[in-house]
PDB file of C-alpha atoms in Angstrom:
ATOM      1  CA  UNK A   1     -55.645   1.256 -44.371  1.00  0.00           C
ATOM      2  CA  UNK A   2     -56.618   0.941 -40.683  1.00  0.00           C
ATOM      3  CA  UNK A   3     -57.130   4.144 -38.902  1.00  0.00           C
ATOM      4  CA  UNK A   4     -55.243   4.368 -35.831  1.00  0.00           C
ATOM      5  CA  UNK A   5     -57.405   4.534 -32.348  1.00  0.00           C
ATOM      6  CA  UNK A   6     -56.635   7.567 -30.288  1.00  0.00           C
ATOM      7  CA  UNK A   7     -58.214   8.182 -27.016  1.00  0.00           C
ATOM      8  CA  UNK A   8     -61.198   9.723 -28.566  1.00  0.00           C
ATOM      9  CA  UNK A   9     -62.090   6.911 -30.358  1.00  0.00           C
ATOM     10  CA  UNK A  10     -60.485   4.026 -28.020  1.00  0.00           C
ATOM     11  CA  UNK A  11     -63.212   5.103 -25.466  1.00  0.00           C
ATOM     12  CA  UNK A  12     -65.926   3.021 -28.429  1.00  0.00           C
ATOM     13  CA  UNK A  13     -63.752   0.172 -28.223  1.00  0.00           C
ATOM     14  CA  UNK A  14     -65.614  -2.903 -26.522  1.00  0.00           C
ATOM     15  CA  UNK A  15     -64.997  -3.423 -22.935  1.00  0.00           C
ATOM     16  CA  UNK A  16     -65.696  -6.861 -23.434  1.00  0.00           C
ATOM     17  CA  UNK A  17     -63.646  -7.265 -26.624  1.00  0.00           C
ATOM     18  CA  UNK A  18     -60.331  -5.744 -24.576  1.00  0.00           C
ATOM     19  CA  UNK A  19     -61.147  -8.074 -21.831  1.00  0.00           C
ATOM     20  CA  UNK A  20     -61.279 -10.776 -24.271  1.00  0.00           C
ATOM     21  CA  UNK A  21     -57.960  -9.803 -26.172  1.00  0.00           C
ATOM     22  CA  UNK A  22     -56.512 -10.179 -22.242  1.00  0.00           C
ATOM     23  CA  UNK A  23     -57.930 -13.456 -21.916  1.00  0.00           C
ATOM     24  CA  UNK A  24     -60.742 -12.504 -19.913  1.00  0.00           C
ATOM     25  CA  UNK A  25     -63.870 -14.133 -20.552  1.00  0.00           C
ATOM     26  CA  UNK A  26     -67.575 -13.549 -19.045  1.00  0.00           C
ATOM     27  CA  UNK A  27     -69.246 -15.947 -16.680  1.00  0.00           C
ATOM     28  CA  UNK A  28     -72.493 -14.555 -17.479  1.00  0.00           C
ATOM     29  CA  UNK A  29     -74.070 -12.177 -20.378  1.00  0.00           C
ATOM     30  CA  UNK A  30     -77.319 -10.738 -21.129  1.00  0.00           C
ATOM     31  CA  UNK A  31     -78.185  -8.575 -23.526  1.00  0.00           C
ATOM     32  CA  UNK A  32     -77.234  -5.416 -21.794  1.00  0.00           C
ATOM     33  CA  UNK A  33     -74.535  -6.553 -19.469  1.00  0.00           C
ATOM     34  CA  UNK A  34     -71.829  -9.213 -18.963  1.00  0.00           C
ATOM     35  CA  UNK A  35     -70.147 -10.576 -15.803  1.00  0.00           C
ATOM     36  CA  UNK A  36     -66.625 -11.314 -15.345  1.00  0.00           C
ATOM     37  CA  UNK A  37     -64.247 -12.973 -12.595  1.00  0.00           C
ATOM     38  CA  UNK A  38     -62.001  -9.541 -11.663  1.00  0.00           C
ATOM     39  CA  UNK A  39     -58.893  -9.565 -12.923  1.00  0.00           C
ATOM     40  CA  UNK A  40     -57.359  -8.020 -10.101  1.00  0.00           C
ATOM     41  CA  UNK A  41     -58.080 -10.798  -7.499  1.00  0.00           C
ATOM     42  CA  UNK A  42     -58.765 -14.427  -7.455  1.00  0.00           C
ATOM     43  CA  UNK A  43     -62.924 -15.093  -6.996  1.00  0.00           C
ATOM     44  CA  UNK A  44     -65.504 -17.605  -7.914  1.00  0.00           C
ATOM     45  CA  UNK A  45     -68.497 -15.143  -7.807  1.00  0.00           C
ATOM     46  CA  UNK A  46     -68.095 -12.757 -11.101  1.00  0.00           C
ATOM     47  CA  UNK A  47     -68.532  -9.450  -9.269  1.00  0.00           C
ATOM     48  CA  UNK A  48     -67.266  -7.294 -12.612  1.00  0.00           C
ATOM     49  CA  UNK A  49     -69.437  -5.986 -14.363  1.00  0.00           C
ATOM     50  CA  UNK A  50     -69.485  -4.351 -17.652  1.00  0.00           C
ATOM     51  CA  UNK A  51     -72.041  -2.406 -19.286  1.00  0.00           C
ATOM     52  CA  UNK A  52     -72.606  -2.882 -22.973  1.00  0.00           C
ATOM     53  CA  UNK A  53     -74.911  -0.289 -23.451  1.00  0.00           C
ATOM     54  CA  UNK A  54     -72.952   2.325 -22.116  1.00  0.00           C
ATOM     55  CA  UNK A  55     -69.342   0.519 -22.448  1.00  0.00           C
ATOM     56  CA  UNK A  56     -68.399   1.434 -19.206  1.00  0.00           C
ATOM     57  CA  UNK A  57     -67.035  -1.391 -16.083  1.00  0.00           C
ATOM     58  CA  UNK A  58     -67.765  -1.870 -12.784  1.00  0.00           C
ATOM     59  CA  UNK A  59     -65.882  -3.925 -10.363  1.00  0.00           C
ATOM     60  CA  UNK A  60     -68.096  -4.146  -7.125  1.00  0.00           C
ATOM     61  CA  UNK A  61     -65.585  -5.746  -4.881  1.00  0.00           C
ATOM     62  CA  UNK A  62     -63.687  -2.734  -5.199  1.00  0.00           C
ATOM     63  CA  UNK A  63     -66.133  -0.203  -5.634  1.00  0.00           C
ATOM     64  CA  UNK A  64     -64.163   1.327  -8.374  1.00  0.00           C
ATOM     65  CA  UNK A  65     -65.124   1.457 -12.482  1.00  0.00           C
ATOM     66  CA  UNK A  66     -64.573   3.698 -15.636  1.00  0.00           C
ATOM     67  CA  UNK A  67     -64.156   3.202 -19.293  1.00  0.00           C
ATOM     68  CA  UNK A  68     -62.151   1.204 -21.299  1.00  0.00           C
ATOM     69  CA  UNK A  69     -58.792   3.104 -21.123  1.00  0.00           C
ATOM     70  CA  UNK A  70     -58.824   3.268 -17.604  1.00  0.00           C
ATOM     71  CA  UNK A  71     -59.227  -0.559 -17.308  1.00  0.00           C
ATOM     72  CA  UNK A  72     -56.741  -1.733 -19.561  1.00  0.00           C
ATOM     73  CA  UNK A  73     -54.284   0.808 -18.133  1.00  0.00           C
ATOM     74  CA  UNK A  74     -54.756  -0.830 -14.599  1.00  0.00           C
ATOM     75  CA  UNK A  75     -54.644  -4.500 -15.809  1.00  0.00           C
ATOM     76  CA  UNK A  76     -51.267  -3.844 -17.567  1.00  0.00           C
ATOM     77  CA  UNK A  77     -49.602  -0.991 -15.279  1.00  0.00           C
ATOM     78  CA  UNK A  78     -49.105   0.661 -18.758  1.00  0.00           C
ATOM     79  CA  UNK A  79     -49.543   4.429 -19.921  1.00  0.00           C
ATOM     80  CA  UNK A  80     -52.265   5.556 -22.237  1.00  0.00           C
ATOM     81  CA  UNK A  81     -49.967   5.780 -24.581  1.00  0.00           C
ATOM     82  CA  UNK A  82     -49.139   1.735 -24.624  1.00  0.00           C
ATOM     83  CA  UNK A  83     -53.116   1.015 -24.391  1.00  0.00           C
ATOM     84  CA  UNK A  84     -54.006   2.280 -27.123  1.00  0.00           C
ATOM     85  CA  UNK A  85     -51.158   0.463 -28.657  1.00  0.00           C
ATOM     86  CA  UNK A  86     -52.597  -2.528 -27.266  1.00  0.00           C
ATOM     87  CA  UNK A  87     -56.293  -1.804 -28.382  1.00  0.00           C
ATOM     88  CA  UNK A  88     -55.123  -0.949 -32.035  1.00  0.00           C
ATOM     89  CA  UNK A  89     -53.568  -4.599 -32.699  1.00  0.00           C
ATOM     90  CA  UNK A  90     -55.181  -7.260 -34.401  1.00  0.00           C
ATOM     91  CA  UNK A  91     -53.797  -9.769 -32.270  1.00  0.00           C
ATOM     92  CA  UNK A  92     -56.121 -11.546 -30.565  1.00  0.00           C
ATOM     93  CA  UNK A  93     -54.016 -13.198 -27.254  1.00  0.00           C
ATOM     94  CA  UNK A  94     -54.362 -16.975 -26.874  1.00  0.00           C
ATOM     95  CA  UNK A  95     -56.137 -16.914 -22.755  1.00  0.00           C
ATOM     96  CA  UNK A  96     -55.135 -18.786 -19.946  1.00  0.00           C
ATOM     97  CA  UNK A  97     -58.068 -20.578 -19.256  1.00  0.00           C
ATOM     98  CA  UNK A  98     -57.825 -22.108 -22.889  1.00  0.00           C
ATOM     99  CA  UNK A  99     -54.342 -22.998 -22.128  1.00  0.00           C
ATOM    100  CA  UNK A 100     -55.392 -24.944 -18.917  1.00  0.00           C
ATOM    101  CA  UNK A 101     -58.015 -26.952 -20.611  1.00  0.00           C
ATOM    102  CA  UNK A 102     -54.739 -28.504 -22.590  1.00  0.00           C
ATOM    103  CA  UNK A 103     -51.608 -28.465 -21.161  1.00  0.00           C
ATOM    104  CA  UNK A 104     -50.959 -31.623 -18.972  1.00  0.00           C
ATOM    105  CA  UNK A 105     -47.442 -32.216 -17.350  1.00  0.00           C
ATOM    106  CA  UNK A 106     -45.796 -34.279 -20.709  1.00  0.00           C
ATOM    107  CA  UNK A 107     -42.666 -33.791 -22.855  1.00  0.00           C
ATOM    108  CA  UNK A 108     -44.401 -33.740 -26.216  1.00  0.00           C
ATOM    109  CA  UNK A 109     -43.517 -29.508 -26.324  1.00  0.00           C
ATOM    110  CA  UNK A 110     -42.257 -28.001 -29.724  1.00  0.00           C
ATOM    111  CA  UNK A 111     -40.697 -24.598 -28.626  1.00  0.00           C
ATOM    112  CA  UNK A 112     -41.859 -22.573 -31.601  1.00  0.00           C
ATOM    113  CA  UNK A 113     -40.701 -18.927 -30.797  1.00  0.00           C
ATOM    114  CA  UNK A 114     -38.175 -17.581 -28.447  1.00  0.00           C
ATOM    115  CA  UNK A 115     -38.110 -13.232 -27.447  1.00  0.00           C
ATOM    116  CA  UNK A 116     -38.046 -10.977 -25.136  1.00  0.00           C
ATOM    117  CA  UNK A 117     -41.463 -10.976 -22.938  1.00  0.00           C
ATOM    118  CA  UNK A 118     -43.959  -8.358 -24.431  1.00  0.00           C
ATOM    119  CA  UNK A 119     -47.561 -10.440 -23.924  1.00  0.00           C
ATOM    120  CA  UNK A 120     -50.052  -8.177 -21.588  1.00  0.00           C
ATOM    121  CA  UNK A 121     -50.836 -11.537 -19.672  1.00  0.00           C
ATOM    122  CA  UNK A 122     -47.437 -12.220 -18.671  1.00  0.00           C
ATOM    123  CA  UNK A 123     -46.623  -8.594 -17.737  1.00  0.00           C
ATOM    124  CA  UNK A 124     -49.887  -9.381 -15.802  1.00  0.00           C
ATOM    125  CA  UNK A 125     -48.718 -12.624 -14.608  1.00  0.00           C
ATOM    126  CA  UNK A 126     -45.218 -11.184 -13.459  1.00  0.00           C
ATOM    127  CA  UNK A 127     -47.086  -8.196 -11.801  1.00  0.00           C
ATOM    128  CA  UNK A 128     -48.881 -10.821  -9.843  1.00  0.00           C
ATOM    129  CA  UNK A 129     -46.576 -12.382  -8.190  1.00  0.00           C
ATOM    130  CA  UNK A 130     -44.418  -8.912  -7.423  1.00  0.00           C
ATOM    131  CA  UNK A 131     -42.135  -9.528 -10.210  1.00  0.00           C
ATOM    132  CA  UNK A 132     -41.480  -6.191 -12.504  1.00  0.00           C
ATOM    133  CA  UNK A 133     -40.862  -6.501 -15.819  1.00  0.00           C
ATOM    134  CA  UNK A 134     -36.701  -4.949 -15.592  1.00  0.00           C
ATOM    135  CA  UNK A 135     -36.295  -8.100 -13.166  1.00  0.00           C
ATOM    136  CA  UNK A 136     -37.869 -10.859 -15.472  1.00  0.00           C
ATOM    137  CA  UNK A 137     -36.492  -9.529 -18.952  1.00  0.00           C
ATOM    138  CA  UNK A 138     -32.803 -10.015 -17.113  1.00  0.00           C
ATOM    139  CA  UNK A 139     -33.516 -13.750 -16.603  1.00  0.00           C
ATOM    140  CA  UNK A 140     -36.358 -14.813 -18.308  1.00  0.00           C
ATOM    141  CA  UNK A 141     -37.766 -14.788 -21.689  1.00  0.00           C
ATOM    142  CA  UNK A 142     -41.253 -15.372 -23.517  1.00  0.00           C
ATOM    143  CA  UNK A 143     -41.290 -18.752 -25.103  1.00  0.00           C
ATOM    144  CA  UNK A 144     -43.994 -19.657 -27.766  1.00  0.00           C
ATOM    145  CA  UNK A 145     -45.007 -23.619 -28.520  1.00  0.00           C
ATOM    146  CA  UNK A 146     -47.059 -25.800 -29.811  1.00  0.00           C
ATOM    147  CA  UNK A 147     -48.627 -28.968 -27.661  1.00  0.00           C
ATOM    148  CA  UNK A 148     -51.166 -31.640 -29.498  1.00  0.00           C
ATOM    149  CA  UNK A 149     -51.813 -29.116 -32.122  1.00  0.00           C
ATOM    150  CA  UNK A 150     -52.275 -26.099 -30.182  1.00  0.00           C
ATOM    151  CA  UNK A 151     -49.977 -22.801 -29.611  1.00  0.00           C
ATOM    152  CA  UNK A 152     -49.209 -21.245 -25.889  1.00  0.00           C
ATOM    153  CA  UNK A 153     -47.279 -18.986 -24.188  1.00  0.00           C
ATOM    154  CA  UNK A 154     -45.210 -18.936 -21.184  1.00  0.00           C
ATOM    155  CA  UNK A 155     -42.252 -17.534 -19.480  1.00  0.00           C
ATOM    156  CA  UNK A 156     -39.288 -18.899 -19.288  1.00  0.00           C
ATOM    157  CA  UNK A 157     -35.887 -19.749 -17.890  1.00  0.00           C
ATOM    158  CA  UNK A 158     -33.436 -22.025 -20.327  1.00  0.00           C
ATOM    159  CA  UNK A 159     -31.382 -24.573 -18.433  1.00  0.00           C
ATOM    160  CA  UNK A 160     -28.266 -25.991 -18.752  1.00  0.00           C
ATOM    161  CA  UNK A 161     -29.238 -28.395 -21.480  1.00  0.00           C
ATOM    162  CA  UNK A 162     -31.516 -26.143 -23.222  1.00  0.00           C
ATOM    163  CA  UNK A 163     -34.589 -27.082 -21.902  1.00  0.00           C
ATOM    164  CA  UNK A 164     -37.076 -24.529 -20.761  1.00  0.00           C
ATOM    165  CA  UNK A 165     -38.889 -24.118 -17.149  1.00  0.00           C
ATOM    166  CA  UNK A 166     -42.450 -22.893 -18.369  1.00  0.00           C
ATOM    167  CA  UNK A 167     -44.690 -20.411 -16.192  1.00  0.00           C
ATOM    168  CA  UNK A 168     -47.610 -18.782 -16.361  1.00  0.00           C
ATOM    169  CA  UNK A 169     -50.699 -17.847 -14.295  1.00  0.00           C
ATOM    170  CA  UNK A 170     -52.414 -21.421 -14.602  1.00  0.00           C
ATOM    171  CA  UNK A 171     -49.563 -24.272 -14.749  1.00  0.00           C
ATOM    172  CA  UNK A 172     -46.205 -24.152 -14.613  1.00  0.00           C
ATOM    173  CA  UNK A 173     -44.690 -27.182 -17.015  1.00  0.00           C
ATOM    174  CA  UNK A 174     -40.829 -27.413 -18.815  1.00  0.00           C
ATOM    175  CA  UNK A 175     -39.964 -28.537 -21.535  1.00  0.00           C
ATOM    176  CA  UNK A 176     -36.731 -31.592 -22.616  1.00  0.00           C
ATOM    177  CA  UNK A 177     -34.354 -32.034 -21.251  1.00  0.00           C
ATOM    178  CA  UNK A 178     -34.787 -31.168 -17.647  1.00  0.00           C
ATOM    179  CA  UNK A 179     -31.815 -29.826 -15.740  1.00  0.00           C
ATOM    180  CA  UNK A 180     -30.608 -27.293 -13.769  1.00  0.00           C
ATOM    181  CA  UNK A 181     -30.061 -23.649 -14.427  1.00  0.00           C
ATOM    182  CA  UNK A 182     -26.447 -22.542 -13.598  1.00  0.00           C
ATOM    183  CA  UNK A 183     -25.220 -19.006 -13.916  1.00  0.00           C
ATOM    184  CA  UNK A 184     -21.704 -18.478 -14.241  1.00  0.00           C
ATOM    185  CA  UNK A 185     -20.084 -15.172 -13.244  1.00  0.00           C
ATOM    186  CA  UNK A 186     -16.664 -15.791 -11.797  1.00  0.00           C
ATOM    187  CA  UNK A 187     -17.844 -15.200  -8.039  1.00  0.00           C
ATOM    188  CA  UNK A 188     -16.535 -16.761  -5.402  1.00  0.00           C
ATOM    189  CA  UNK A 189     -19.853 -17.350  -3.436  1.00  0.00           C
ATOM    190  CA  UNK A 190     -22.912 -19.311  -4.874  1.00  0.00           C
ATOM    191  CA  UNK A 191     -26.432 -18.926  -4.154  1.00  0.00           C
ATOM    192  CA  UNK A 192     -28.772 -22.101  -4.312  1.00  0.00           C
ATOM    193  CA  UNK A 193     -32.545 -21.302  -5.203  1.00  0.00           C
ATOM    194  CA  UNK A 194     -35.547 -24.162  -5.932  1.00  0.00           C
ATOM    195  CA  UNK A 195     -36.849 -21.986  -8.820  1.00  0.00           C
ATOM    196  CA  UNK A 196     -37.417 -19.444 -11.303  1.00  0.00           C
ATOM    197  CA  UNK A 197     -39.768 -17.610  -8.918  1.00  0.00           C
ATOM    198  CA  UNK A 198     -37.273 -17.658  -6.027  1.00  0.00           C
ATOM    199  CA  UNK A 199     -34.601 -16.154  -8.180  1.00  0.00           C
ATOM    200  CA  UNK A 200     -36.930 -13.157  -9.517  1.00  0.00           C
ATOM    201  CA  UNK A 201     -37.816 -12.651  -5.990  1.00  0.00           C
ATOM    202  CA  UNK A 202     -33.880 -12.868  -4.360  1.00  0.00           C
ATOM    203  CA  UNK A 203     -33.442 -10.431  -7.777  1.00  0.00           C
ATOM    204  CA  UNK A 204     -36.412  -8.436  -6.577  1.00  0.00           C
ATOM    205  CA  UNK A 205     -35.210  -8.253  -2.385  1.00  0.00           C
ATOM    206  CA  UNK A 206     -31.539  -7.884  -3.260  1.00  0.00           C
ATOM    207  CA  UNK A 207     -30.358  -7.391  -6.744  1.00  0.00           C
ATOM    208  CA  UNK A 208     -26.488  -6.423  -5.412  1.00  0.00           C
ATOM    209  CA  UNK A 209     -26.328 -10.253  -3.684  1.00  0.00           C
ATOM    210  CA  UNK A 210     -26.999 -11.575  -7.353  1.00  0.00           C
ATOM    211  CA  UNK A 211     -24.544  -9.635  -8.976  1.00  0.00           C
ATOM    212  CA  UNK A 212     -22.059 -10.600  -6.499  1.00  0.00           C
ATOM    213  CA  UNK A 213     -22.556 -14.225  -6.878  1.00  0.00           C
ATOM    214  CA  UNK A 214     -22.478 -17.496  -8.770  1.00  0.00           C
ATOM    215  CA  UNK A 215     -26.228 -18.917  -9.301  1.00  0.00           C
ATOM    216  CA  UNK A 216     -27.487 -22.337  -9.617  1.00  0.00           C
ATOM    217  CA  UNK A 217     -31.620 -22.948  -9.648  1.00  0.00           C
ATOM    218  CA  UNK A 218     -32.499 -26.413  -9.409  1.00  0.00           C
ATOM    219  CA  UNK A 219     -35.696 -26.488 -11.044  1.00  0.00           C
ATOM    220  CA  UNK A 220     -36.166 -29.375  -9.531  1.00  0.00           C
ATOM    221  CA  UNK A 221     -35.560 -30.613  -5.841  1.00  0.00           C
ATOM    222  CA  UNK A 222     -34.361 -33.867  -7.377  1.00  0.00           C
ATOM    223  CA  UNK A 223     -31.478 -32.355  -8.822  1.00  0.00           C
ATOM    224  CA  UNK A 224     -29.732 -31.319  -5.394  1.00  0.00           C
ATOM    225  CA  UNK A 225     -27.267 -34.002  -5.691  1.00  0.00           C
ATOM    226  CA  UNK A 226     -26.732 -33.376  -9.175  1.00  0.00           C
ATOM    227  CA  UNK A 227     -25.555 -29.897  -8.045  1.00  0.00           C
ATOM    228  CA  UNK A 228     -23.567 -31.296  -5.040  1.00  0.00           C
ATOM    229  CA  UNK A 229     -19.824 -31.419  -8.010  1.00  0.00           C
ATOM    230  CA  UNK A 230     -20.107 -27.480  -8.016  1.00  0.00           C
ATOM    231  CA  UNK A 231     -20.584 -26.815  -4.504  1.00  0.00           C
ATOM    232  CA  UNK A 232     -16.432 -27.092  -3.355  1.00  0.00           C
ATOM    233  CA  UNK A 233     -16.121 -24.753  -5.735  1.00  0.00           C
ATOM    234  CA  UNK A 234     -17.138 -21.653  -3.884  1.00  0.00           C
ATOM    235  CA  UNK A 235     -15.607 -20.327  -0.561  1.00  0.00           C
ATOM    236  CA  UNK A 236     -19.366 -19.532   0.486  1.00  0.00           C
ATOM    237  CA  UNK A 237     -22.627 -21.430  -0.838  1.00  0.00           C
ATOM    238  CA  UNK A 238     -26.117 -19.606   0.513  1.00  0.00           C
ATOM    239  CA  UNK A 239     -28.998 -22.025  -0.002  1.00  0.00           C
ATOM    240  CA  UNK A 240     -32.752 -20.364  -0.369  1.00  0.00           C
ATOM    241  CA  UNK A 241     -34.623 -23.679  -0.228  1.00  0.00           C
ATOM    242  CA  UNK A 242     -38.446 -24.058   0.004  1.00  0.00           C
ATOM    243  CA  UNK A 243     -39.773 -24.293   3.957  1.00  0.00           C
ATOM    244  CA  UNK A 244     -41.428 -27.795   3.070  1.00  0.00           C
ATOM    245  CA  UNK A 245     -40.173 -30.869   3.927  1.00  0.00           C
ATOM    246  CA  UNK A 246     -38.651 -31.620   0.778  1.00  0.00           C
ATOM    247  CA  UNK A 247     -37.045 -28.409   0.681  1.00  0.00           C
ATOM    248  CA  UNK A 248     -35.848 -28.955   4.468  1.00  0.00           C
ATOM    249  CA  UNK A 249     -34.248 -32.280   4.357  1.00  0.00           C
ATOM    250  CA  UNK A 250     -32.301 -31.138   1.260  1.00  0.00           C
ATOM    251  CA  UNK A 251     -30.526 -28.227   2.731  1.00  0.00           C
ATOM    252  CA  UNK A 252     -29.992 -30.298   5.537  1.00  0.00           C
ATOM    253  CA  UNK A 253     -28.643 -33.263   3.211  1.00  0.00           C
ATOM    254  CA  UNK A 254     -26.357 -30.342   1.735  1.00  0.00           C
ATOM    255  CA  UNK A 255     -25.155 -28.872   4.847  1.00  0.00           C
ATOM    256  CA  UNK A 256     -24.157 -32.183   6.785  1.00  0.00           C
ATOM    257  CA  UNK A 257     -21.676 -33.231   3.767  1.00  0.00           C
ATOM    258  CA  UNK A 258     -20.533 -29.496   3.345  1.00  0.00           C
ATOM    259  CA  UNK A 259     -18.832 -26.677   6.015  1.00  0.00           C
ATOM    260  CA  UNK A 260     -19.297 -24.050   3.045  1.00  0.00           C
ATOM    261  CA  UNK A 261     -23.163 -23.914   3.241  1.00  0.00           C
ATOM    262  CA  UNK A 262     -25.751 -21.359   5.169  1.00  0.00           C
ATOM    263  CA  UNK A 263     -29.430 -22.087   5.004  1.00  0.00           C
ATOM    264  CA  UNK A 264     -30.893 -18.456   4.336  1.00  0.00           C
ATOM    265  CA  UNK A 265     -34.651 -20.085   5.077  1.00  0.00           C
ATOM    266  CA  UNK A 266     -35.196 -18.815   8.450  1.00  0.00           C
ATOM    267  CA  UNK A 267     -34.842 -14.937   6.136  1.00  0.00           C
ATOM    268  CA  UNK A 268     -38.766 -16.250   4.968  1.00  0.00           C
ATOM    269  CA  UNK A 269     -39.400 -18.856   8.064  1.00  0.00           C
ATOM    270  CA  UNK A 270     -43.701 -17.783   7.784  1.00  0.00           C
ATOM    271  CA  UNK A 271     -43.534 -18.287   4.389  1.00  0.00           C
ATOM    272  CA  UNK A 272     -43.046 -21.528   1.972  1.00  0.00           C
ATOM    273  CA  UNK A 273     -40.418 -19.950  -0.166  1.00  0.00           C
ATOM    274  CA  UNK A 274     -38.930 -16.460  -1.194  1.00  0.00           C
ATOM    275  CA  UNK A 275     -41.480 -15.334  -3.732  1.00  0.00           C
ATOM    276  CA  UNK A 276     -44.888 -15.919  -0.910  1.00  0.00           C
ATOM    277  CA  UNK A 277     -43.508 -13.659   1.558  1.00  0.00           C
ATOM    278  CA  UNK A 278     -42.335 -11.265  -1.101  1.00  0.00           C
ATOM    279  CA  UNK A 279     -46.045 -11.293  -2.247  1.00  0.00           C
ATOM    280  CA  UNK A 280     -47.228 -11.139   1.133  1.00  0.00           C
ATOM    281  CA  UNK A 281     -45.122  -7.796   2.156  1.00  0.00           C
ATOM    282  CA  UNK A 282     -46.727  -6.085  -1.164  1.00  0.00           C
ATOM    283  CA  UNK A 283     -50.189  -6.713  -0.132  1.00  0.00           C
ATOM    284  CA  UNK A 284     -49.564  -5.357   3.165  1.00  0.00           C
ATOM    285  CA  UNK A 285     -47.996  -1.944   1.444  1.00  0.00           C
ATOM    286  CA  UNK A 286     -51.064  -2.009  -0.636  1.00  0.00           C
TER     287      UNK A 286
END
């Protein structure tokens, strides 16, 4: 029977083995040392180091290091107590950058498993991009399937023909059919978002505006006139369109045919959509 690791015994545990289990994977290795890409910033010089000799890590763009508790505590935001948790399963995670080396924008996805989202690269992921984890689980799920042979992860939003919109740190893909995602609650306004990220980040900025209204992502910008049979529905229709052209001309397509619509853009006019300036305002608190 395998012993449970406590934090006595979790401090033995391989840096580089945890790093692996997160999908981390070094750039260089010697016999005494290995180099990684950080996993708290994006780099192309490996400036983390970890020592095998004395298991301890060293990241020297932020001058900061310690053992292996304290690093897999600040890669997942978790307590101690949901590291060693983490350390003491056998599961060894699938990684991102072996996911990217397959997954090409096709149709030919088998969803294979559908929960709520518990993998420590998604947490990650969501983390990233100034999503928490109370926010996602509300929306989104964790959807496992199989491409050419091979099992992924991703997170994901169903839509309304129960197809998925797949995201993680490397691509972002969906699965058939693609469609919309519409979110019925009896409201009499509707808000209009391009995708999954803008409506974790609208969820994020101002959770009482969602629970007040009618949703409708597009997961697509093609879609907007396939939305345009809903719109006369709703006394009030907010759109929170991407500040490129394509996200432009459609609000402007939608608010020359209808009196009911507001573009909410200008609310993130420095930014190209909802979820880049809420990323941006987090940095700047950091």
């Amino acid at each position: 029977m395998k012993r449970k690791i406590n934090c006595e015994t979790a401090r033995n545990f391989s840096i580089v083995k945890a790093l692996e289990k997160l999908g981390h994977f070094p750039k260089k290795t010697t016999e005494k040392e290995a180099w990684f890409l950080s996993p708290f910033r994006s780099e192309t010089q490996a400036s983390f180091k970890v020592s095998k000799t004395k298991n301890r890590w060293y990241d020297h763009g932020e001058g900061v290091g310690g053992n292996v508790i304290d690093l897999t505590c600040k890669i997942l935001k978790c307590s101690i107590k949901e590291t060693l948790s983490f350390l003491n399963s056998d599961i060894l995670f699938f990684s991102f950058q072996q996911q990217q080396n397959f997954i090409k924008k096709e149709t030919g996805i088998k969803i294979v498993k559908v929960q709520k989202i518990t993998h420590p690269a998604l947490i990650q992921y969501l983390n990233f991009r100034s999503i928490s984890y109370s926010i996602a689980k509300i929306y989104c799920i964790e959807i496992w399937y199989v491409f050419k042979d091979k099992q992924f992860f991703a997170i994901g939003l169903k839509n309304n023909k129960g197809g998925w919109e797949l995201r993680n740190k490397f691509f972002k893909n969906s699965s058939s059919p693609k469609c919309y995602t519409y979110i019925q609650n009896k409201n009499k306004q509707l808000i209009i978002l391009e995708g999954m990220f803008d409506l974790l980040s609208l969820a994020t900025l101002d959770d009482n505006l969602l629970k007040t209204s009618d949703i409708l992502v597009l997961n697509s910008i093609s879609f907007i006139k396939d939305i345009e049979k809903h719109i006369s529905k709703y006394t009030l229709v907010y759109l929170y369109l991407d500040n490129d052209t394509a996200g432009q001309n459609a609000s402007q397509y939608i608010m020359n045919k209808y009196k009911n619509v507001i573009d909410k853009s200008s609310s993130y006019e420095n930014y190209k959509d909802l979820n880049d300036m809420l990323c941006h305002e987090n940095r700047k608190e950091d």
